[in-house]
Short mmCIF file of N, CA and C in Angstrom, two decimals:
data_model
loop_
_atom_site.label_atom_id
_atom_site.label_comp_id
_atom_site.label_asym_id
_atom_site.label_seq_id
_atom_site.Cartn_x
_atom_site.Cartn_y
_atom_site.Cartn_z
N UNK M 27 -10.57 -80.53 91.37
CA UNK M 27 -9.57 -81.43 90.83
C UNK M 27 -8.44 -81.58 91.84
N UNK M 28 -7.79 -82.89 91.85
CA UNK M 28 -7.22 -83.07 93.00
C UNK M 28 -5.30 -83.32 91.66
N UNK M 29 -4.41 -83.52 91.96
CA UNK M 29 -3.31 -84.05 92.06
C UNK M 29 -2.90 -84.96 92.78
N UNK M 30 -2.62 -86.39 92.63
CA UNK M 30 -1.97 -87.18 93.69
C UNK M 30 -1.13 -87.92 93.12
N UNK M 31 -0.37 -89.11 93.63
CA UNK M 31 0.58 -90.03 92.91
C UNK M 31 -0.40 -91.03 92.54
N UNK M 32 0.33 -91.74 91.36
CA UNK M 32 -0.36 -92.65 90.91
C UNK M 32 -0.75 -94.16 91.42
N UNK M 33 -2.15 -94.59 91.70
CA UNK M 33 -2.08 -95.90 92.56
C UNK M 33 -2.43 -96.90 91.56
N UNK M 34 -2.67 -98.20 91.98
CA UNK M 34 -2.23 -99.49 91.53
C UNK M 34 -3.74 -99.64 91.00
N UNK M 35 -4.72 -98.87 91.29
CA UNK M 35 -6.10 -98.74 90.86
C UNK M 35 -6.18 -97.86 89.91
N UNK M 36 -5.58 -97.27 89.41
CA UNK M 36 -5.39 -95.92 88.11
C UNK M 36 -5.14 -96.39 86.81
N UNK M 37 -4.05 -97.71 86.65
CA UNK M 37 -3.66 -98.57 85.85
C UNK M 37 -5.13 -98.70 84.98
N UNK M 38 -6.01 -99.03 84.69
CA UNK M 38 -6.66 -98.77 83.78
C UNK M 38 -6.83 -97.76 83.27
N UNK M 39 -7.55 -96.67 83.92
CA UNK M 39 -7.66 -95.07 83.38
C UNK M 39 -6.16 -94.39 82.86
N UNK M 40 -5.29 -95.07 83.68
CA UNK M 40 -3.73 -94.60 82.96
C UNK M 40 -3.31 -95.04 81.44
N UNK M 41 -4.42 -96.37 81.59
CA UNK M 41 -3.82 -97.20 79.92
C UNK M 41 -4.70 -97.07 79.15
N UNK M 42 -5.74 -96.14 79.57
CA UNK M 42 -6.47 -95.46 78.67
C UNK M 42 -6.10 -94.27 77.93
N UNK M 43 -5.35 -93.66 78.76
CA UNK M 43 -4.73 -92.64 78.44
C UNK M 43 -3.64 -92.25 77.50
N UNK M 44 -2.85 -93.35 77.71
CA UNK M 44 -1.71 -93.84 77.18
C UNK M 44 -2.13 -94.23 75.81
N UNK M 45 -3.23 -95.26 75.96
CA UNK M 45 -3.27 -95.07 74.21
C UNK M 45 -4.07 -94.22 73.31
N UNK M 46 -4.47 -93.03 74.01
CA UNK M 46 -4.61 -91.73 72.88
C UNK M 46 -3.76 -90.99 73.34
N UNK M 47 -2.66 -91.06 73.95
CA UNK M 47 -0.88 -90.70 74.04
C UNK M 47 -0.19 -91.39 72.52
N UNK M 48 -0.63 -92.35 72.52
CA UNK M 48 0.28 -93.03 71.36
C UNK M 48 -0.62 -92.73 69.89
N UNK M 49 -2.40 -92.69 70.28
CA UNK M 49 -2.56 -92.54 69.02
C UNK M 49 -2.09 -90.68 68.19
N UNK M 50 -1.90 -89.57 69.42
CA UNK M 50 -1.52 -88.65 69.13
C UNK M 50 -0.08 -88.64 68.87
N UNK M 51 0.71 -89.17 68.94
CA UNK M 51 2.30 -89.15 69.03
C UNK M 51 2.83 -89.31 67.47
N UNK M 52 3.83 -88.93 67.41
CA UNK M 52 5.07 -89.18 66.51
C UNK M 52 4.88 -90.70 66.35
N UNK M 53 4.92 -91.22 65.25
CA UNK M 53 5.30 -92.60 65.06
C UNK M 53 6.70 -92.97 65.47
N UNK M 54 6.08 -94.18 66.32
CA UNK M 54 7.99 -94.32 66.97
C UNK M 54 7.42 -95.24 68.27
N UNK M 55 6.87 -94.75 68.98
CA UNK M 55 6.81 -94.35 70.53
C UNK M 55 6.22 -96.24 70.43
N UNK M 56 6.70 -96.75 71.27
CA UNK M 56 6.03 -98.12 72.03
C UNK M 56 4.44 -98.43 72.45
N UNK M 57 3.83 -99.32 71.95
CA UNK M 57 2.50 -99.43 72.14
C UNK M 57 2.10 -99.39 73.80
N UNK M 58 1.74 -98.84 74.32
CA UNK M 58 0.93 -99.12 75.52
C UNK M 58 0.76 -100.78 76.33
N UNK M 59 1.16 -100.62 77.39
CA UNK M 59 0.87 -101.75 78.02
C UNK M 59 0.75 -102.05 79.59
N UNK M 60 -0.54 -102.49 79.78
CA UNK M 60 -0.93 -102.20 81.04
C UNK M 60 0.21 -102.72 82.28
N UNK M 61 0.97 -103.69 81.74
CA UNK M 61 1.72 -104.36 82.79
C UNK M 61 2.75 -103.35 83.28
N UNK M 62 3.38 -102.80 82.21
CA UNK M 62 4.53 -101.84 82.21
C UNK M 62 4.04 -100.40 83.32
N UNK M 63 2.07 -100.13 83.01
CA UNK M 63 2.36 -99.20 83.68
C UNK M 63 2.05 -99.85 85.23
N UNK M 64 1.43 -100.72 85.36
CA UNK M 64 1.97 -101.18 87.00
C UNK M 64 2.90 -101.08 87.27
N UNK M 65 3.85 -101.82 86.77
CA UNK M 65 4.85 -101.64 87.01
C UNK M 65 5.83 -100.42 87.45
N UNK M 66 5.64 -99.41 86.46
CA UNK M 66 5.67 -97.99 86.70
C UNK M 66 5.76 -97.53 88.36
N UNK M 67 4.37 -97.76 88.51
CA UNK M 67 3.57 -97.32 89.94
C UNK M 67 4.42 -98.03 91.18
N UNK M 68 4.43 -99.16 90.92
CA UNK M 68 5.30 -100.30 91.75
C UNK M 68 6.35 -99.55 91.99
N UNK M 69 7.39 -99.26 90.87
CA UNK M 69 8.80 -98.40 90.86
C UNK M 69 8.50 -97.04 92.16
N UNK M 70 7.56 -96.36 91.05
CA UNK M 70 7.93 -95.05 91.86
C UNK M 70 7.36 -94.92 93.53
N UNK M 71 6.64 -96.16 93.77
CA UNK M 71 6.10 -96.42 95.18
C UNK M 71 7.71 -96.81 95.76
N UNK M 72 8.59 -97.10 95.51
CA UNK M 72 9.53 -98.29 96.01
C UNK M 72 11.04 -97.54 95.54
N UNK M 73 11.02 -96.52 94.51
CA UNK M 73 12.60 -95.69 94.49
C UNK M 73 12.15 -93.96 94.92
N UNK M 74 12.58 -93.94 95.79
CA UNK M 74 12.05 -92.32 95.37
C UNK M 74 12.73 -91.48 94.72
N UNK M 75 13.42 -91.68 93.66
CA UNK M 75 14.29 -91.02 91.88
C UNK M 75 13.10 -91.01 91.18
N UNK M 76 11.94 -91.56 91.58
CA UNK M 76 11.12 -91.70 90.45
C UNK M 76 9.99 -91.14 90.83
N UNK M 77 8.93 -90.38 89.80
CA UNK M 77 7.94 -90.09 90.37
C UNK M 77 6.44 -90.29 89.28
N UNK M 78 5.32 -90.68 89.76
CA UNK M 78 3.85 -90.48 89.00
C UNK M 78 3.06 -89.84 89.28
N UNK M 79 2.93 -89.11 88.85
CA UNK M 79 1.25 -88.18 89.36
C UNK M 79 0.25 -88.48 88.53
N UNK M 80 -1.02 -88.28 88.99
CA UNK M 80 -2.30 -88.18 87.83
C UNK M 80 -3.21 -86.98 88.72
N UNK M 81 -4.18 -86.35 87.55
CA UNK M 81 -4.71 -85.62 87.93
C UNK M 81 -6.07 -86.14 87.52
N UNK M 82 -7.01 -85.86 88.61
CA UNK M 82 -8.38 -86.24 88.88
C UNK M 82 -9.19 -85.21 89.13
N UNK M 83 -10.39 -85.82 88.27
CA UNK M 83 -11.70 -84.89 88.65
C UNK M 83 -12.54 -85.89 88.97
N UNK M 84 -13.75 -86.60 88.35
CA UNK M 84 -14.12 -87.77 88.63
C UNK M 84 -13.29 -88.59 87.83
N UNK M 85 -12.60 -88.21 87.02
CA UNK M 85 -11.97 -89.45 86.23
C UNK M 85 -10.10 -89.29 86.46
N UNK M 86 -9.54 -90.02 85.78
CA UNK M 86 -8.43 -89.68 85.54
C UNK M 86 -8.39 -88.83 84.26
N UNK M 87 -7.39 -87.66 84.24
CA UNK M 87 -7.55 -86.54 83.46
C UNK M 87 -6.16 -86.73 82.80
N UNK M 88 -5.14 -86.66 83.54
CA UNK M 88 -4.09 -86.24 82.94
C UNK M 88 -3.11 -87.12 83.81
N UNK M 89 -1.36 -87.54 83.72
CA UNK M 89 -0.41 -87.99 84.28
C UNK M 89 0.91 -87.10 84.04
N UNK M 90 2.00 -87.61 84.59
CA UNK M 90 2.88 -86.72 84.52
C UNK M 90 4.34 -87.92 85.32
N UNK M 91 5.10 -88.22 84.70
CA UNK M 91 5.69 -89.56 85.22
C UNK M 91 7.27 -88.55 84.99
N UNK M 92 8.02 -88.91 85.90
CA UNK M 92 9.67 -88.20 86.17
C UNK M 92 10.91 -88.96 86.33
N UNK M 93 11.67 -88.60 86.70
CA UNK M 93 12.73 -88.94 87.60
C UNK M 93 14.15 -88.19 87.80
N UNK M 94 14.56 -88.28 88.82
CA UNK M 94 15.66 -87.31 89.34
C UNK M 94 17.04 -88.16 89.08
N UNK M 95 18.55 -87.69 88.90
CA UNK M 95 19.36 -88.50 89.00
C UNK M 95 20.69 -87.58 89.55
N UNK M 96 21.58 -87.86 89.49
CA UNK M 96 22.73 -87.17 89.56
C UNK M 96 24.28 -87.17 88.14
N UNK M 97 24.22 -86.52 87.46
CA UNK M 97 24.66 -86.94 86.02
C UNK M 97 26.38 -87.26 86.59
N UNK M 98 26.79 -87.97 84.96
CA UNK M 98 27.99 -88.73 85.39
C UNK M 98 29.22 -87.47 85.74
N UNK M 99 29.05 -86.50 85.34
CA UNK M 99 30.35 -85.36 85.78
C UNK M 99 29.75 -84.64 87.22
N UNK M 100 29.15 -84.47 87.69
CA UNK M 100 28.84 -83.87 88.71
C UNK M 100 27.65 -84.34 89.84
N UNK M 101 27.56 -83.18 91.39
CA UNK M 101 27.18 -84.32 92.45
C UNK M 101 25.50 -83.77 92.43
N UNK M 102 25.75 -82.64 91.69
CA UNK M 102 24.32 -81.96 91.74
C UNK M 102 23.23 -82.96 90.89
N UNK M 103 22.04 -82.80 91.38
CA UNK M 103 21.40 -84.00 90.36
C UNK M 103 20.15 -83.18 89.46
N UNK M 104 19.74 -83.96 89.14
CA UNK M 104 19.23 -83.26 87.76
C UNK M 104 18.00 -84.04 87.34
N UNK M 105 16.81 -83.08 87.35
CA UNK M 105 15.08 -83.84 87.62
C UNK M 105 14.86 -84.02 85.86
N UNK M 106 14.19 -85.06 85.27
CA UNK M 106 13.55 -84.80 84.12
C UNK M 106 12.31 -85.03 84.04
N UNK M 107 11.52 -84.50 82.80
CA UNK M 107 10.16 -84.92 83.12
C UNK M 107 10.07 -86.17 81.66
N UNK M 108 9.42 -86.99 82.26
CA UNK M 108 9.81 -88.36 81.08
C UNK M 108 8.40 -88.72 80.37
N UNK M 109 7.29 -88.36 80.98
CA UNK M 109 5.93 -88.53 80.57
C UNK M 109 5.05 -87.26 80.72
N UNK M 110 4.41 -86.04 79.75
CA UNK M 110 2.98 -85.60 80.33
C UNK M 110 2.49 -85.79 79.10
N UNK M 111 0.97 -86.08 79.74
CA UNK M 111 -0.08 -86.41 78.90
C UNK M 111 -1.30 -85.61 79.45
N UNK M 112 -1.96 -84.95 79.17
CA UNK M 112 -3.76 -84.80 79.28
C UNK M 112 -4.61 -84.83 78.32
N UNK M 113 -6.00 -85.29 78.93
CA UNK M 113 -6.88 -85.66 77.56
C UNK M 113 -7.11 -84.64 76.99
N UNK M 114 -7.28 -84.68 75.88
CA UNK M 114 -7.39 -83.01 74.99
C UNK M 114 -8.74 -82.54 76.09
N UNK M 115 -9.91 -82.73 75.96
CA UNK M 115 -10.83 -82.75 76.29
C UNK M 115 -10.50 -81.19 77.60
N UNK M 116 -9.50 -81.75 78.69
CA UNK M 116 -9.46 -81.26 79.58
C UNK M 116 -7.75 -79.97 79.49
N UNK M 117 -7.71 -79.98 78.38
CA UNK M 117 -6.66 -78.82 77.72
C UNK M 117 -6.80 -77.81 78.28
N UNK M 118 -5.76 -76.98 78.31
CA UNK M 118 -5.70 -75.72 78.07
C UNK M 118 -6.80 -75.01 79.74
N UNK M 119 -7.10 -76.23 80.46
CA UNK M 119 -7.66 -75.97 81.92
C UNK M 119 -6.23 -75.77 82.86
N UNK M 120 -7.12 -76.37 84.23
CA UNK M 120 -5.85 -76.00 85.41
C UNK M 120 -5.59 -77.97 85.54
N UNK M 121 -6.09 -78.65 84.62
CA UNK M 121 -5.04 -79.80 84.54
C UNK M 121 -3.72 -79.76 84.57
N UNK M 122 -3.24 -79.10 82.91
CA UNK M 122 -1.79 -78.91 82.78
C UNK M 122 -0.74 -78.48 83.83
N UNK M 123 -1.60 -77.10 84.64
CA UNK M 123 -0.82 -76.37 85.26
C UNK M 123 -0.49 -77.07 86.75
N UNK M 124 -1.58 -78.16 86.80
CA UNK M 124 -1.60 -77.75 88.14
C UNK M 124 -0.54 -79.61 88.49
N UNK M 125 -0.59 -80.27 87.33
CA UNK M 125 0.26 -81.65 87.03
C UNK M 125 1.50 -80.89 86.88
N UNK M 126 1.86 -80.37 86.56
CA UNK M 126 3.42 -79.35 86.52
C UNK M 126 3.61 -79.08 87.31
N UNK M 127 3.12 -78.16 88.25
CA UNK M 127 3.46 -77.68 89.16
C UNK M 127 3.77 -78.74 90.47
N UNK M 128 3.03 -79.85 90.80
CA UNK M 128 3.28 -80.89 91.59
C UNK M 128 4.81 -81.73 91.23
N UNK M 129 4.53 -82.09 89.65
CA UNK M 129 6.09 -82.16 89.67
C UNK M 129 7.03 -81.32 89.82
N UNK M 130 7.22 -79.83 89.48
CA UNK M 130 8.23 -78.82 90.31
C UNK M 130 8.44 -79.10 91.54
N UNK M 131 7.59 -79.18 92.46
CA UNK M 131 7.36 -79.22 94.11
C UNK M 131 8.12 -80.60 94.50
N UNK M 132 8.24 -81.70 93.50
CA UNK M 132 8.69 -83.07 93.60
C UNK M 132 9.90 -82.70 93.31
N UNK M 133 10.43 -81.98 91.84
CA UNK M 133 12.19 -82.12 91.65
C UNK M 133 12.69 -81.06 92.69
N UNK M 134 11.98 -80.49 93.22
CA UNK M 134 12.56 -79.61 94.89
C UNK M 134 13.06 -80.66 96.40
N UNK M 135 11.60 -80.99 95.95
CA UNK M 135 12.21 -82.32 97.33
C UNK M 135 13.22 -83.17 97.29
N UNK M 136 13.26 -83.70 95.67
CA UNK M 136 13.91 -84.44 95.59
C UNK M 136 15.77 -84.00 95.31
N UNK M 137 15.71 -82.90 95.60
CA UNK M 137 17.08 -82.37 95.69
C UNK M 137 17.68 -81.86 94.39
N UNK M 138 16.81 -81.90 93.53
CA UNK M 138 17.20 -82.07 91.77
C UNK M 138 17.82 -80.25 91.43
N UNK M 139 19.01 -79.51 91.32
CA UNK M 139 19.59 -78.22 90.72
C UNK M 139 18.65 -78.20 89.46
N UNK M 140 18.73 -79.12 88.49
CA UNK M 140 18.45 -78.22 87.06
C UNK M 140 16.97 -78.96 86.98
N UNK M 141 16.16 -79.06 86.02
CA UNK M 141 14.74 -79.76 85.92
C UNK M 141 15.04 -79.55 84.03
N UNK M 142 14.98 -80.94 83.46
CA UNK M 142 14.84 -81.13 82.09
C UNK M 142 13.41 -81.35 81.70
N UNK M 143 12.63 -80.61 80.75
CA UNK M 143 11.69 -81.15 80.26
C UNK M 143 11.68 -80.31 78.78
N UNK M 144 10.51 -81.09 78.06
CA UNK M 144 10.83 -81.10 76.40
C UNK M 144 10.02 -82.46 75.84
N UNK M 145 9.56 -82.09 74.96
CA UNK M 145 8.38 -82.70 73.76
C UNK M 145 9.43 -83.67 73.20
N UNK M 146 9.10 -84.96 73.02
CA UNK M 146 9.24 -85.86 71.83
C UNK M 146 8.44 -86.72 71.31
N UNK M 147 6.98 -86.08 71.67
CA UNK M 147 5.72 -86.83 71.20
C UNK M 147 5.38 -86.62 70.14
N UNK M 148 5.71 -84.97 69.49
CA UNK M 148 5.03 -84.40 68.07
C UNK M 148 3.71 -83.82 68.72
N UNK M 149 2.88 -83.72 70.15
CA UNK M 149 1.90 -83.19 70.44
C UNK M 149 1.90 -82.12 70.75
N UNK M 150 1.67 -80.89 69.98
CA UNK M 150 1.40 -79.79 70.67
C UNK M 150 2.32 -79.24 71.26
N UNK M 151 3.65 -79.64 70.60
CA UNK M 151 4.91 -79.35 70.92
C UNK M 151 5.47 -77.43 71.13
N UNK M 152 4.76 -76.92 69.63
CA UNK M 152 5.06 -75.30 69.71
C UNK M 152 4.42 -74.75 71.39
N UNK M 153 2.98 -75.43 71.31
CA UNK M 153 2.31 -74.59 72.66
C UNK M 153 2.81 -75.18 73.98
N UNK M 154 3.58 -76.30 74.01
CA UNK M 154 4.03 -77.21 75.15
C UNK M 154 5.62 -76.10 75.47
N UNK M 155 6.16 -75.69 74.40
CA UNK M 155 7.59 -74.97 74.40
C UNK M 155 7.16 -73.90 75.05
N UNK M 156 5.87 -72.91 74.85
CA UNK M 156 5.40 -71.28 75.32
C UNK M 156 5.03 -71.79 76.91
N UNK M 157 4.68 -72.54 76.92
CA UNK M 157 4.16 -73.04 78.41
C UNK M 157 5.35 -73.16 79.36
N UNK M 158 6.57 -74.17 78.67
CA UNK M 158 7.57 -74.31 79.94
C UNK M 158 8.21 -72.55 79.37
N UNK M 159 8.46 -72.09 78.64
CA UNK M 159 9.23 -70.99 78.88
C UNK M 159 8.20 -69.79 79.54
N UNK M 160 7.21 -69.70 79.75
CA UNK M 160 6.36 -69.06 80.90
C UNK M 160 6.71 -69.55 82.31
N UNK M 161 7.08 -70.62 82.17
CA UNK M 161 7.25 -71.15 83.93
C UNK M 161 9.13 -71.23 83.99
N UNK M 162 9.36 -70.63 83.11
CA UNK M 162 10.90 -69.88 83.42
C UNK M 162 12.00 -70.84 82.42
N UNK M 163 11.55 -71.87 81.88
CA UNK M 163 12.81 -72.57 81.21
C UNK M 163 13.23 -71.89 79.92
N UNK M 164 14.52 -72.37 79.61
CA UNK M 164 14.69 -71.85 77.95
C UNK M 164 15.06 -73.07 77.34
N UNK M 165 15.38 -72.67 76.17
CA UNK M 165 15.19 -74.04 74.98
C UNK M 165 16.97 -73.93 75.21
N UNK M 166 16.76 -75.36 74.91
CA UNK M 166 18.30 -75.76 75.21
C UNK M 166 18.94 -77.21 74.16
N UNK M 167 18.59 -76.89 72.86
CA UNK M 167 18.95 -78.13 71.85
C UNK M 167 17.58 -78.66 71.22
N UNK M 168 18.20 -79.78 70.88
CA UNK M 168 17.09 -80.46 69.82
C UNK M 168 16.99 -81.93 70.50
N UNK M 169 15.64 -82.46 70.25
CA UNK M 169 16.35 -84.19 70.77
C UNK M 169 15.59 -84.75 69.28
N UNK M 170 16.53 -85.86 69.28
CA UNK M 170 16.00 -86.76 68.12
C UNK M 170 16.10 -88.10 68.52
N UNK M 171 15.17 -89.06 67.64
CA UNK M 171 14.55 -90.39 68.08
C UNK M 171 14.81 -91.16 66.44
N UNK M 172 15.03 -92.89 67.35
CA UNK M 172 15.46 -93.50 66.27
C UNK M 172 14.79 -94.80 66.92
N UNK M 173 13.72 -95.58 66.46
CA UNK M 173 13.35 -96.93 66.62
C UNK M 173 14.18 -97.76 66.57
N UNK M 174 14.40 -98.78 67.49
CA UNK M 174 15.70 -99.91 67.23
C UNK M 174 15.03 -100.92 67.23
#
């Protein structure tokens, strides 16, 4: 299994993905749409604040989409993770670990002090919490979601 960034040829297997992302999710979350995730790819080819990974075996397995910023009180900046997904199928393998870990290696380069990540899918949220606090984070609040 490889890790790489996401290319402009993935966009299908990505919007495959995406919608058993949405059919597992919290009701809320925006339907899937292939344009958006080109688009995506386009971005993070063209800012580097932004980042996509997917993880491959013969297929696309899993993604992992970011971005770094610098918050409004201070110069230090601050990585979040804004998308992970893997197919159940390929759970609880060295998918998860090894799509994490590429983004760590990314909010390093990218200069990022703190790294935010945290569930608002409703997936597998308890075992998603034991996972980042194994790789050193602690729980730090609640987030809540409101459809507009």
């Amino acid at each position: 299994m490889i890790v790489r960034d996401a290319e402009l040829w993935d966009v299908p297997a990505l919007f495959e993905l995406a919608e058993r992302f949405h059919s597992e999710a919290a009701p809320g979350f925006p339907l899937p749409d292939p344009l958006a995730i080109y688009q995506t790819i386009i971005e993070t080819k063209a800012i580097p604040d932004l980042c996509c990974f997917v993880a491959e075996e013969t297929v696309v397995t899993g993604f992992l989409t970011g971005a770094a910023a610098r918050p409004p009180h201070s110069f230090k900046r601050v990585a979040g993770m804004t998308m992970f997904y893997v197919d159940p199928k390929h759970r609880g393998g060295k998918t998860y670990s090894m799509l994490f870990r590429r983004f760590m290696e990314w909010c390093h380069a990218s200069g990022a002090r703190v790294v935010s990540c945290g569930s608002i899918s409703g997936i597998k949220e308890e075992r998603f919490g034991k996972f980042l606090e194994r790789a050193g984070f602690r729980k730090a609040g609640d987030t809540y979601m409101k459809a507009l």
